Coordinates of C-alpha atoms and ligand atoms in Angstrom, one line a residue:
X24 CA -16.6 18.4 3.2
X25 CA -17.8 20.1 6.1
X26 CA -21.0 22.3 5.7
X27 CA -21.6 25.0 7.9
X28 CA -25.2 26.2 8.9
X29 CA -25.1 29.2 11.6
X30 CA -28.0 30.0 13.6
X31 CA -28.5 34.0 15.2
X32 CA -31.6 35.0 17.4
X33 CA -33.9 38.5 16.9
X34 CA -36.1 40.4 18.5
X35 CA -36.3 39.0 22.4
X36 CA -33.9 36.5 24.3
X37 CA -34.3 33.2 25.5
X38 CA -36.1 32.5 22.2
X39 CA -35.0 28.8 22.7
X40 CA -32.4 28.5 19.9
X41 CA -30.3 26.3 21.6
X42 CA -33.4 23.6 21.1
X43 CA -34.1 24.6 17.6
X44 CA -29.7 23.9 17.1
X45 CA -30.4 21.0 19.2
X46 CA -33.9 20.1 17.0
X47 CA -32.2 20.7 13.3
X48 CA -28.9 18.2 14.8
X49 CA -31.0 15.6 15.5
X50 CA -32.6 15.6 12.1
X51 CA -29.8 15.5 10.1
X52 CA -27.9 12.9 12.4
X53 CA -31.5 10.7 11.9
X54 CA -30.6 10.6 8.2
X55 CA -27.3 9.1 9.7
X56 CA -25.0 12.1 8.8
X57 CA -22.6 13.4 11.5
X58 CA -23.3 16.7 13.2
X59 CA -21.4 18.7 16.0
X60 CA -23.3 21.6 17.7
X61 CA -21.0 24.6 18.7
X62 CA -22.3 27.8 20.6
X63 CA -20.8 31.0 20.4
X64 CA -21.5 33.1 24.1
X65 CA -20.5 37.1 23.7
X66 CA -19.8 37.6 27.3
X67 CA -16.4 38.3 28.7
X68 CA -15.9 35.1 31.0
X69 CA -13.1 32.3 29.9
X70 CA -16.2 30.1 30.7
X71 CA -19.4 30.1 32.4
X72 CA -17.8 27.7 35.3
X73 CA -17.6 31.3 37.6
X74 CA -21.0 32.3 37.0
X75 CA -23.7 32.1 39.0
X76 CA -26.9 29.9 38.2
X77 CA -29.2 32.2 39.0
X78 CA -27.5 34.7 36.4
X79 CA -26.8 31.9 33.6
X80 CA -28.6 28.5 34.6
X81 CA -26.7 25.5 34.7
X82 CA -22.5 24.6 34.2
X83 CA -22.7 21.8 31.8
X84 CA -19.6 19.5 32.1
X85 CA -18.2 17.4 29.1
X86 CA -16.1 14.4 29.3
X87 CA -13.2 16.2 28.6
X88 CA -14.0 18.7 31.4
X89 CA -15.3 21.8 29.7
X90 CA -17.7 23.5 32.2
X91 CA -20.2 25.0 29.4
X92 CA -23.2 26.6 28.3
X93 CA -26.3 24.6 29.6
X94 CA -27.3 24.3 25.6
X95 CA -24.6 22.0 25.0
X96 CA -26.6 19.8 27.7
X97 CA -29.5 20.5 25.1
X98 CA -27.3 19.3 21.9
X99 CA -25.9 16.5 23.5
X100 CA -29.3 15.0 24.7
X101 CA -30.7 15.4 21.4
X102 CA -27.9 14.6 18.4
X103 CA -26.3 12.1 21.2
X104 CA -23.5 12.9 20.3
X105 CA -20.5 13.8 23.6
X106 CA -18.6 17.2 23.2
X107 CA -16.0 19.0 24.6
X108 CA -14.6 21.8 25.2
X109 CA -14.1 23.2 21.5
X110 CA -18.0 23.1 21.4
X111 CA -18.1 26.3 23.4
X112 CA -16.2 29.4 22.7
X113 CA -17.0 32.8 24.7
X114 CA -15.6 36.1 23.6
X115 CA -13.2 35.9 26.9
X116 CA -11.7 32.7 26.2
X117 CA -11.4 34.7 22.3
X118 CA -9.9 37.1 23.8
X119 CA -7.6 35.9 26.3
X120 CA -5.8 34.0 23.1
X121 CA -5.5 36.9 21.1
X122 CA -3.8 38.9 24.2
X123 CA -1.4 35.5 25.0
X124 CA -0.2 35.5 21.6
X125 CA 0.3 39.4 21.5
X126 CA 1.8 38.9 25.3
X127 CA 4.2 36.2 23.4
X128 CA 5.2 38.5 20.1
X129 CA 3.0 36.5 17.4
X130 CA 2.2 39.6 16.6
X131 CA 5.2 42.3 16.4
X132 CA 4.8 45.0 14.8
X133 CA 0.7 44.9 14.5
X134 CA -1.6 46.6 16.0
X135 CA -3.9 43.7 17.2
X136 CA -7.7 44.7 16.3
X137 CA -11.3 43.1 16.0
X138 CA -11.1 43.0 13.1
X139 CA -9.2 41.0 11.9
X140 CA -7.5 39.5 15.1
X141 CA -10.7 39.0 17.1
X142 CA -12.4 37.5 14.2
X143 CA -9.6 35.5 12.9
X144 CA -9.4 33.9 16.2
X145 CA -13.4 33.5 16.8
X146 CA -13.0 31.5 12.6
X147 CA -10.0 29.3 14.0
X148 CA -12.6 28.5 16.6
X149 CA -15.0 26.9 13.6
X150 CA -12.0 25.5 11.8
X151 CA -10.4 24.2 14.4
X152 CA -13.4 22.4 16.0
X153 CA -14.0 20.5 11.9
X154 CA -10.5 19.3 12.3
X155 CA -11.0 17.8 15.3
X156 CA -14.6 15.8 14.8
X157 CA -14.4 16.4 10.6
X158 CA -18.7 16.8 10.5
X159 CA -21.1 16.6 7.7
X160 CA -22.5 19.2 9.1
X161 CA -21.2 21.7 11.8
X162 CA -24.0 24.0 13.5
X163 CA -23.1 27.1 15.0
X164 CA -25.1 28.9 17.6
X165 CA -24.4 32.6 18.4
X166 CA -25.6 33.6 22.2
X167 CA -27.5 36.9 22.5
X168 CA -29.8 38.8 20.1
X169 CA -29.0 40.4 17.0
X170 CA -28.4 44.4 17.9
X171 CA -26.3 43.6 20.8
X172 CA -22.9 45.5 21.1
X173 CA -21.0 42.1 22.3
X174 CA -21.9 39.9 19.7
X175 CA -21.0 42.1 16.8
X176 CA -17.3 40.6 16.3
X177 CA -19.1 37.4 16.2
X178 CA -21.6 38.2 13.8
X179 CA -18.8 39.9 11.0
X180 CA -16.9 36.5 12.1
X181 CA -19.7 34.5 10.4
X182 CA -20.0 36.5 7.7
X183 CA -16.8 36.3 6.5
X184 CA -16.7 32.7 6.8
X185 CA -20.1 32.7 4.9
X186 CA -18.6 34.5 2.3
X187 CA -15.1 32.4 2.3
X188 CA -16.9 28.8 2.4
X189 CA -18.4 29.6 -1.0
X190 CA -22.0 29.3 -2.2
X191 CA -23.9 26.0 -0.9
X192 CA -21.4 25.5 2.1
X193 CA -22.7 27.7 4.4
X194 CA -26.1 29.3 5.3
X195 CA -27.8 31.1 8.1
X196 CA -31.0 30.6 10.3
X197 CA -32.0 33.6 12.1
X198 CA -34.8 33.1 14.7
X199 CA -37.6 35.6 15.7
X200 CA -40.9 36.0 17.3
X201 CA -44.3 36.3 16.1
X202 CA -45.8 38.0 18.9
X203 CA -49.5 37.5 18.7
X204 CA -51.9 40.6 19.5
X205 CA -54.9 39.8 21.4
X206 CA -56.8 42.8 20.4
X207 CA -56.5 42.7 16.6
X208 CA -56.3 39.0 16.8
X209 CA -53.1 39.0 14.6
X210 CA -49.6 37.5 14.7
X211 CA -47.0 40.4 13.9
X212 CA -44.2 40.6 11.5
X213 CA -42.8 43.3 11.7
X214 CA -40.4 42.8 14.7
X215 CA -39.0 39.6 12.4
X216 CA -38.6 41.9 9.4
X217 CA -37.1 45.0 11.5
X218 CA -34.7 41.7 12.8
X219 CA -33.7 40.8 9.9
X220 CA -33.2 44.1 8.2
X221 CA -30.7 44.8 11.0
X222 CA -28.9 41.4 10.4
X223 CA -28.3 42.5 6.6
X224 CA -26.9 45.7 7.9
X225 CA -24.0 43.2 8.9
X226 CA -24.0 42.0 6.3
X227 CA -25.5 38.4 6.1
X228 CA -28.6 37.6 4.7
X229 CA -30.6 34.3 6.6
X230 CA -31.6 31.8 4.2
X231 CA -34.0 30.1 6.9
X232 CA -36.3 32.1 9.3
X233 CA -37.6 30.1 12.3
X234 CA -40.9 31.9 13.9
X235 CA -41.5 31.4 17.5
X236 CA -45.0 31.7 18.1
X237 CA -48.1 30.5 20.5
X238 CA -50.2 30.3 17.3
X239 CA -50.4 28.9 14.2
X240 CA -48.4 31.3 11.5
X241 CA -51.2 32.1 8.8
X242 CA -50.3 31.7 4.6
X243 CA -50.4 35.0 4.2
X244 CA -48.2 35.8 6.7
X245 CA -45.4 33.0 6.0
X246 CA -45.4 34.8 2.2
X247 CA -44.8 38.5 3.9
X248 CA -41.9 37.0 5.7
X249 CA -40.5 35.6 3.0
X250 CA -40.9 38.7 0.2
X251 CA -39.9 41.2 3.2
X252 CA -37.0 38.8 4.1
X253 CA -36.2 37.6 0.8
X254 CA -35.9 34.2 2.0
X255 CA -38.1 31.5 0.1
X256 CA -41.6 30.7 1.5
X257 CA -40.5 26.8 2.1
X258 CA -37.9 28.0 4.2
X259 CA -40.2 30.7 6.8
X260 CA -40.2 27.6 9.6
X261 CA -42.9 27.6 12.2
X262 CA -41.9 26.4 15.6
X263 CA -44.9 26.6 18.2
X264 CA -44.4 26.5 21.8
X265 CA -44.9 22.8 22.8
X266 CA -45.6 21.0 25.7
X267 CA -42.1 19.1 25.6
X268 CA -39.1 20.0 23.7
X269 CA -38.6 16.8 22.3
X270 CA -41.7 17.1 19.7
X271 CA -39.8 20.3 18.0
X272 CA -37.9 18.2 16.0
X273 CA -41.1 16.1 14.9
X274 CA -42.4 19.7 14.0
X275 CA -39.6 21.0 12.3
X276 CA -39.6 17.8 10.0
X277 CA -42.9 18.1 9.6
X278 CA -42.4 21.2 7.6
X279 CA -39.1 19.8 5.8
X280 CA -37.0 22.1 7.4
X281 CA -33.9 20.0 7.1
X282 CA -34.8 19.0 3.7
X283 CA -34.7 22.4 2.2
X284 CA -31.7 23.1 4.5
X285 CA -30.1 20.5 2.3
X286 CA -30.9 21.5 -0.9
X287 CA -29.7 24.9 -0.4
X288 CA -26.5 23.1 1.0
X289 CA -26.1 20.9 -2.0
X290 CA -26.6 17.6 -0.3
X291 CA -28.4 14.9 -2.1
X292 CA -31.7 13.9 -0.1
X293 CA -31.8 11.3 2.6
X294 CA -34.6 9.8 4.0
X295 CA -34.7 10.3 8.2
X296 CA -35.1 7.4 10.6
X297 CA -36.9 8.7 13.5
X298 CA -39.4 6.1 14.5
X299 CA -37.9 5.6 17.7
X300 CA -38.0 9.3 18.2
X301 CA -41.8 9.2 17.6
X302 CA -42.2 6.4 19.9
X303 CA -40.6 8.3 22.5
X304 CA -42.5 11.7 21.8
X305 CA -45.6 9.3 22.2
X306 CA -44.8 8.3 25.3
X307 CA -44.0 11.6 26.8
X308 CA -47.3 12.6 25.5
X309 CA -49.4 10.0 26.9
X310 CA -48.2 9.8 30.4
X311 CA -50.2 6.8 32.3
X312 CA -49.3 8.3 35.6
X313 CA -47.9 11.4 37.1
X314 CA -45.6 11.3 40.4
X315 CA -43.9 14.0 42.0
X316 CA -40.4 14.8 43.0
X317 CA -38.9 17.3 45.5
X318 CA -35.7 18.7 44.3
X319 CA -34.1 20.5 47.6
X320 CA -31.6 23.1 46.1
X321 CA -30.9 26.7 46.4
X322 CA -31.5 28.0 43.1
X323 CA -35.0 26.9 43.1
X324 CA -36.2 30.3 41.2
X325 CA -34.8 29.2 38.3
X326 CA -35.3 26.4 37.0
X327 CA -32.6 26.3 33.9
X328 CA -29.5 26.1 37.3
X329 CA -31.0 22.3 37.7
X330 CA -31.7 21.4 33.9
X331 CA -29.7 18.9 33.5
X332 CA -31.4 17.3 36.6
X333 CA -34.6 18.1 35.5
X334 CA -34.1 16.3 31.9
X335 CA -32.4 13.5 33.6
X336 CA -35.8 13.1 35.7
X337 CA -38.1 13.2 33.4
X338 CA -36.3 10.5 30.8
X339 CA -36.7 8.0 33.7
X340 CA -40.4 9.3 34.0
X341 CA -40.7 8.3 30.4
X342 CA -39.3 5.1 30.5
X343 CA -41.9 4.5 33.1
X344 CA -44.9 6.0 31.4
X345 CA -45.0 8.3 34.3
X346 CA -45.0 12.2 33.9
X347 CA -42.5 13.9 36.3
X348 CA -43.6 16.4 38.3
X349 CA -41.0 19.0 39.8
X350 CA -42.0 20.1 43.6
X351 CA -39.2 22.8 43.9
X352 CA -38.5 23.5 47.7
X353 CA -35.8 25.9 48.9
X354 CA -33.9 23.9 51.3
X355 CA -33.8 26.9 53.7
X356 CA -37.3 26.1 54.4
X357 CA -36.4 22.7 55.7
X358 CA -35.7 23.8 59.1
X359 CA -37.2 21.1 61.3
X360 CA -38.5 17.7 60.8
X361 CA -42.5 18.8 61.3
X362 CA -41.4 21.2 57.8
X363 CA -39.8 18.7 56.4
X364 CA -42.9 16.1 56.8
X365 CA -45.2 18.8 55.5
X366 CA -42.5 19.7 52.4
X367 CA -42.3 16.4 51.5
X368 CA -44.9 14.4 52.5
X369 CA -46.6 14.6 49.0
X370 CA -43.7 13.8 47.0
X371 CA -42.6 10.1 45.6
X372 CA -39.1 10.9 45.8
X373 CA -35.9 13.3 46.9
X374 CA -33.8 15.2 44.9
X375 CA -30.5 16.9 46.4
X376 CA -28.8 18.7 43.8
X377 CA -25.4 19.7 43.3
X378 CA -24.4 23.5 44.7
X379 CA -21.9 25.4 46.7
X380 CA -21.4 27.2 49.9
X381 CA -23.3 26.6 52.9
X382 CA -26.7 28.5 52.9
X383 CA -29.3 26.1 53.2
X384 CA -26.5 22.8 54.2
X385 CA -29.0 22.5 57.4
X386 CA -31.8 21.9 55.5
X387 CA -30.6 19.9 53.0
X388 CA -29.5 17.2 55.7
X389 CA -33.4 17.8 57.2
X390 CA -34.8 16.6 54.1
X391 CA -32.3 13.8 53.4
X392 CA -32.9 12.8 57.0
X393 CA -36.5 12.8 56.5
X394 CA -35.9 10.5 53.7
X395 CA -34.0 8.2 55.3
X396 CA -36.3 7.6 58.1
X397 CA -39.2 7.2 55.9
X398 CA -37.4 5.3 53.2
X399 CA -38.2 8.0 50.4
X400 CA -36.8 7.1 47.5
X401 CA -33.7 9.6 47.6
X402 CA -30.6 10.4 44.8
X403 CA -27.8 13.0 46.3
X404 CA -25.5 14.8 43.5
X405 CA -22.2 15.5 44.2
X406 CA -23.0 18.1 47.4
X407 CA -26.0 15.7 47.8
X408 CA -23.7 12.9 48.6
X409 CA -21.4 15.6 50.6
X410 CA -24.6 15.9 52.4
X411 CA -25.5 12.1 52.7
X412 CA -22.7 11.1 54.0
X413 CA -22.6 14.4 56.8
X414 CA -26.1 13.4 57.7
X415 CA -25.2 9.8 58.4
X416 CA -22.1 10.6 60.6
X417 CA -24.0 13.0 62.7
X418 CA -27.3 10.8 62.8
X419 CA -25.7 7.3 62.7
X420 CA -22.2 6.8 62.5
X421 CA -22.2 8.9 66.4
X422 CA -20.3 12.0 64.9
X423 CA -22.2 14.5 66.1
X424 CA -19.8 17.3 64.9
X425 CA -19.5 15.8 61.8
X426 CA -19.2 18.4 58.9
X427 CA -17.8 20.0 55.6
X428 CA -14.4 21.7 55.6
X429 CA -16.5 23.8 53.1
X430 CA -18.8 25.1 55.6
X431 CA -16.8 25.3 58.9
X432 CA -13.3 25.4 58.1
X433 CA -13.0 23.9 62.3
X434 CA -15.7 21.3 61.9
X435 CA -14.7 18.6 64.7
X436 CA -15.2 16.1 62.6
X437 CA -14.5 16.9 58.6
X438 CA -15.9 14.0 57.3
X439 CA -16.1 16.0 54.1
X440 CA -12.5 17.6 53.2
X441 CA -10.6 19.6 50.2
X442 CA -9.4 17.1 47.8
X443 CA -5.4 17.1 48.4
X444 CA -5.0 17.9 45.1
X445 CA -7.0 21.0 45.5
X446 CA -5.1 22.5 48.6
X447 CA -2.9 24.6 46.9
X448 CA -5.1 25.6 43.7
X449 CA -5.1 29.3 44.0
X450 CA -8.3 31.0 41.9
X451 CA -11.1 29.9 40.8
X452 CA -11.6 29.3 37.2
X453 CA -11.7 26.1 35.9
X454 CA -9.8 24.5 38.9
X455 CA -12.1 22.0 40.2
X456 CA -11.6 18.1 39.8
X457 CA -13.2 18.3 36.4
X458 CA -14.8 15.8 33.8
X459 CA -15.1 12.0 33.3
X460 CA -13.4 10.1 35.6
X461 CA -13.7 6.3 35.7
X462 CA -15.2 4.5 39.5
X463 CA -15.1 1.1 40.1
X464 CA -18.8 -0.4 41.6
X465 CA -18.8 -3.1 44.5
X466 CA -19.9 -6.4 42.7
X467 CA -23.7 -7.0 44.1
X468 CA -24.1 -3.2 45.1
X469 CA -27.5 -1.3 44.5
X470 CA -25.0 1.1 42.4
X471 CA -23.6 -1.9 40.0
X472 CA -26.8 -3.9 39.4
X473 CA -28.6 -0.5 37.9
X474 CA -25.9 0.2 35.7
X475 CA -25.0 -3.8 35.0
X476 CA -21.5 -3.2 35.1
X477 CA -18.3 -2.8 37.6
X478 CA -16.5 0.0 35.6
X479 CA -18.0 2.9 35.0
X480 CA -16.9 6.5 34.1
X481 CA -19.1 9.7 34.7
X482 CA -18.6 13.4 35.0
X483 CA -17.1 15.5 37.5
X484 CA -17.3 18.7 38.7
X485 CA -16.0 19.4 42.2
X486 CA -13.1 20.3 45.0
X487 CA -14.4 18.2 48.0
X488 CA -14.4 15.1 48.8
X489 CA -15.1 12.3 51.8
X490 CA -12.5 12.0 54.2
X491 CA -10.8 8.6 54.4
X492 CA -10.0 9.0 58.1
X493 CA -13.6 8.4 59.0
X494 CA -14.9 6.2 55.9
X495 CA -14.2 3.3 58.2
X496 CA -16.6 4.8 61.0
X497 CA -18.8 5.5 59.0
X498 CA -19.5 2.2 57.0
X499 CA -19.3 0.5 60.6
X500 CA -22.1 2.5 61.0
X501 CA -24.0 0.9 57.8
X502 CA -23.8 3.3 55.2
X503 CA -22.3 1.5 52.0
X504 CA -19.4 3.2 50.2
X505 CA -20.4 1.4 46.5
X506 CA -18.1 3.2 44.2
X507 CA -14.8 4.4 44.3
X508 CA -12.0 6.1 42.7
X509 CA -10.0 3.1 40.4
X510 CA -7.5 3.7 43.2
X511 CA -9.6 3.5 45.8
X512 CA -8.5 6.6 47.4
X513 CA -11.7 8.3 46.4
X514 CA -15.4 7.4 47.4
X515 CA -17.5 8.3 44.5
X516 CA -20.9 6.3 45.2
X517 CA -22.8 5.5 48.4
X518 CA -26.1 3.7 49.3
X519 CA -28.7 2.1 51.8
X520 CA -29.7 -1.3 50.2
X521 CA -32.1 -2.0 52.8
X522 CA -34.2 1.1 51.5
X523 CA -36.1 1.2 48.0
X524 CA -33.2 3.7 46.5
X525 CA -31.0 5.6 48.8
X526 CA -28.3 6.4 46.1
X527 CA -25.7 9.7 46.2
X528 CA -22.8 10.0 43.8
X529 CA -20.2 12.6 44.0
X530 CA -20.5 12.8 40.1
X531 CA -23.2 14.1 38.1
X532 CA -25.1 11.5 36.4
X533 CA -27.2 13.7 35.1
X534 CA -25.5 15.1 32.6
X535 CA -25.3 11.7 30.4
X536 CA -28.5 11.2 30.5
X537 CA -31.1 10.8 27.1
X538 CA -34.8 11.2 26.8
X539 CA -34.5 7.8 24.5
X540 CA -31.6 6.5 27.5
X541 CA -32.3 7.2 30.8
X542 CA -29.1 7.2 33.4
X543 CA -29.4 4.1 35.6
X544 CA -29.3 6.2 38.8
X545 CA -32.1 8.3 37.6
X546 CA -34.1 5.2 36.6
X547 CA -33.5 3.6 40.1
X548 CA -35.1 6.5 42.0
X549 CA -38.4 7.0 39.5
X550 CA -38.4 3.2 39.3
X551 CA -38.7 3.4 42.9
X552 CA -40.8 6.2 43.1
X553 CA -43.6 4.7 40.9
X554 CA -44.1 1.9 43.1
X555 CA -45.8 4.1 45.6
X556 CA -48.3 5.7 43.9
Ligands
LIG609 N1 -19.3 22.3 46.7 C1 -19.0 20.9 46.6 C2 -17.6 20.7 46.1 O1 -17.0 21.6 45.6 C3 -19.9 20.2 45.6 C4 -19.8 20.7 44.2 C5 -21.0 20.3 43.4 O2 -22.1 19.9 43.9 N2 -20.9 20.4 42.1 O3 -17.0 19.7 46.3

């Protein structure tokens, strides 16, 4: 049977919950039970797939072509387990179900409420995602913080499943922060215990608390948690900041966290296996070298819209010893080829990320340009390749017009088109040419011998594609289309073997990626990369 452990934020945002769910999955799959990771996001989008980065980081695309929260990026890499689009429900896609099925008559007669038609729905989200995978355990992450207006139908959701599940099937980890007060030297309670007095005004009372804090959370303060939160003192958690997320679930162990998380469960003990885990966390602590790496994107304030990238990097830095540095450059500022020298003279590698619309296109194909004149090491995602392949026609292949229908809708030469498929999509949610798709390699290719095999599927997210009126042209020209479409209608790789890696994909490797596992294409370009320092 299925048991449910539900995990609610206090007293600031962006507390990191999404790692501690991430953190407490791994631990229970390293004592070989099976564990799915859902989040719950209060905001009125179907998905975050129309949001911009800047305002929510990162679209994280599953297999099955969810785009989602960037935490399920953070669950995946950790309980490696793949999910889907069940793993992230937002009060708009809630929503929009309840008003189809009063649209359709399910209904007659009622007047449709929060409670319980909102909250019925958000439960048939829970129950519906243990039929699908049937857990051991099923961990349930609600976005926001607790006092917030949108996330109230959520919260009385989980507490009437709390209360239906039964003693020992279900429990709750609420998460606060210690915040430490430099003039009296103390860490401070009270905005956990203010928290968590507002969270039994709903109703639920947490059985674990996770502290975030800078500092080490004294005895006597772990024992005022726990009497003023009536949770038992085994079960106040510490969780420090660290210097990489991947030793919080060392630290959480550490403390038995999923051990008394079983007991109050009613799970007999098991004993975890996480010596790999430690060998990795080693690793990633003792770095033997340090290279850097431009990324060239346009959300370069914030780093969470490229986090999936970022990750991806630094698992390749690991399996090399090497710490990854991140030299964020806003591609905007790549507006000649003396910038682009002094941008990127200092870096081991190039990054073009995926993105949309066509601020800062120009100095994208500077910097990829640069690269490829000074053979440094380069990987293009999705509109990286868009760009790769632009910047060879104009440079190379003699297309001087060369272009994206996505930036100049009467580019000469459109060498980068709408996918046919796409030409009559009207609107923009969740229309794109989404999720894994399979790509055949070319036998010999840079492409195949990094991943060691001809067949490969990745993840999608995208409406443009190359145009197979100038493929031809532009391969003359030397650049080699490596992967395509099963088909062969669609170019999905591309690469300059004479270079040390000069790699673009129009999926996103990135987002298969593990710290333990990293993605062939990301190992190619820090392989590469090390080699010059
Ligand atoms: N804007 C491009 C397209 O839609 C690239 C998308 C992306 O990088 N995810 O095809």
């Amino acid at each position: 049977m299925t048991k449910y452990i539900f995990i609610t934020g206090g007293v600031v945002s962006s507390l990191g919950k999404g790692i501690i769910a991430a953190s407490l999955g791994k631990l229970l799959r390293a004592r070989g039970f099976s564990v799915i990771n859902q989040k719950f996001d209060p905001y009125i989008n179907v998905d975050p797939g129309t949001m911009s980065p800047f305002q929510h980081g990162e679209v994280f695309v599953t297999d099955d072509g969810a785009e989602t929260d960037l935490d399920l990026g953070h669950y995946e890499r950790f309980t490696d387990t793949n999910l889907g689009k069940f793993n992230n429900v937002t009060s708009g896609s809630v929503y929009q179900r309840v008003i189809e099925k009063e649209r359709k008559g399910d209904y007659l007669g009622a007047t449709v409420q929060v409670i319980p038609h909102i909250t019925n729905e958000i439960k048939s989200r829970i129950a519906g995602a243990t039929k699908q995978f049937n857990p051991d355990f099923q961990l349930i992450e609600i976005g926001g913080t607790i006092g917030d207006i949108e996330s109230l139908p959520f919260i009385e959701a989980i507490r009437q499943f709390k209360s239906e599940a039964g003693i020992g099937n279900a429990i709750s980890i609420h998460c606060t922060l210690l915040p430490y007060l430099p003039t009296s030297g103390e860490l401070k309670t009270k905005p956990s215990q203010h928290s968590v007095s507002v969270l039994r005004s709903y109703g639920i009372q947490p059985e674990i608390l996770v502290c975030r804090t800078t500092r080490a959370i004294p005895k006597t303060e772990k024992e005022k948690l726990a009497l003023f939160c009536s949770v038992p003192k085994d079960a106040v958690i510490e969780c420090r900041d660290m210097k990489s997320i991947y030793e919080v679930p060392l630290a959480l162990e550490e403390q038995n966290m999923a051990d008394v998380i079983l007991k109050m469960l009613q799970v007999p003990l098991k004993k975890p296996e996480l010596k790999g885990w430690e060998r990795l966390v080693e690793r990633i602590k003792n770095p033997k070298k340090t290279i850097k790496v431009a990324i060239a994107g346009k959300y370069t304030k914030l780093s969470d819209a490229y986090i999936s990238v970022v990750e991806a990097l630094k698992h390749a830095g690991y399996s090399n010893e090497a710490a990854v540095e991140i030299k964020w450059i806003n591609s905007e500022e790549c507006i000649d080829e003396k910038r682009c020298k002094e941008l990127l003279s200092d870096v081991q590698a190039l990054v073009v990320p995926g993105g949309f619309g066509v601020r800062g296109i120009e100095g994208k194909l500077n910097a990829i340009k640069y690269a490829r004149e000074h053979n440094l090491p380069f990987l293009g995602l999705c509109l990286g390749m868009q760009c790769a392949v632009i910047e060879y026609a104009r440079n190379v292949a003699g297309l001087k017009g060369a272009n994206s229908a996505e930036f100049d809708e009467n580019a000469q030469y459109p060498v980068i088109d709408l996918m046919l498929e796409q030409k009559n999509v009207k609107g923009y949610g969740g229309t794109m040419r989404l999720g894994a798709y399979d790509c055949i390699l070319k036998k010999g290719s840079v492409a195949q011998k990094a991943y060691g095999k001809e067949k490969i599927s990745e993840r999608h997210r995208h409406r443009y594609e190359v145009n197979n009126e100038y493929i031809k042209q532009i391969s003359d020209a030397g650049l080699v289309f490596s992967g395509m479409s099963p088909d062969g209608m669609l170019a999905e790789v591309v690469e300059l073997p004479k270079l040390d890696w000069f790699v673009a994909s129009q999926f996103h490797p990135e987002f298969k990626s593990r710290p333990d596992r990293p993605h062939p294409l990301f190992k190619g370009l820090i392989d590469a990369a090390v080699k010059r320092i």
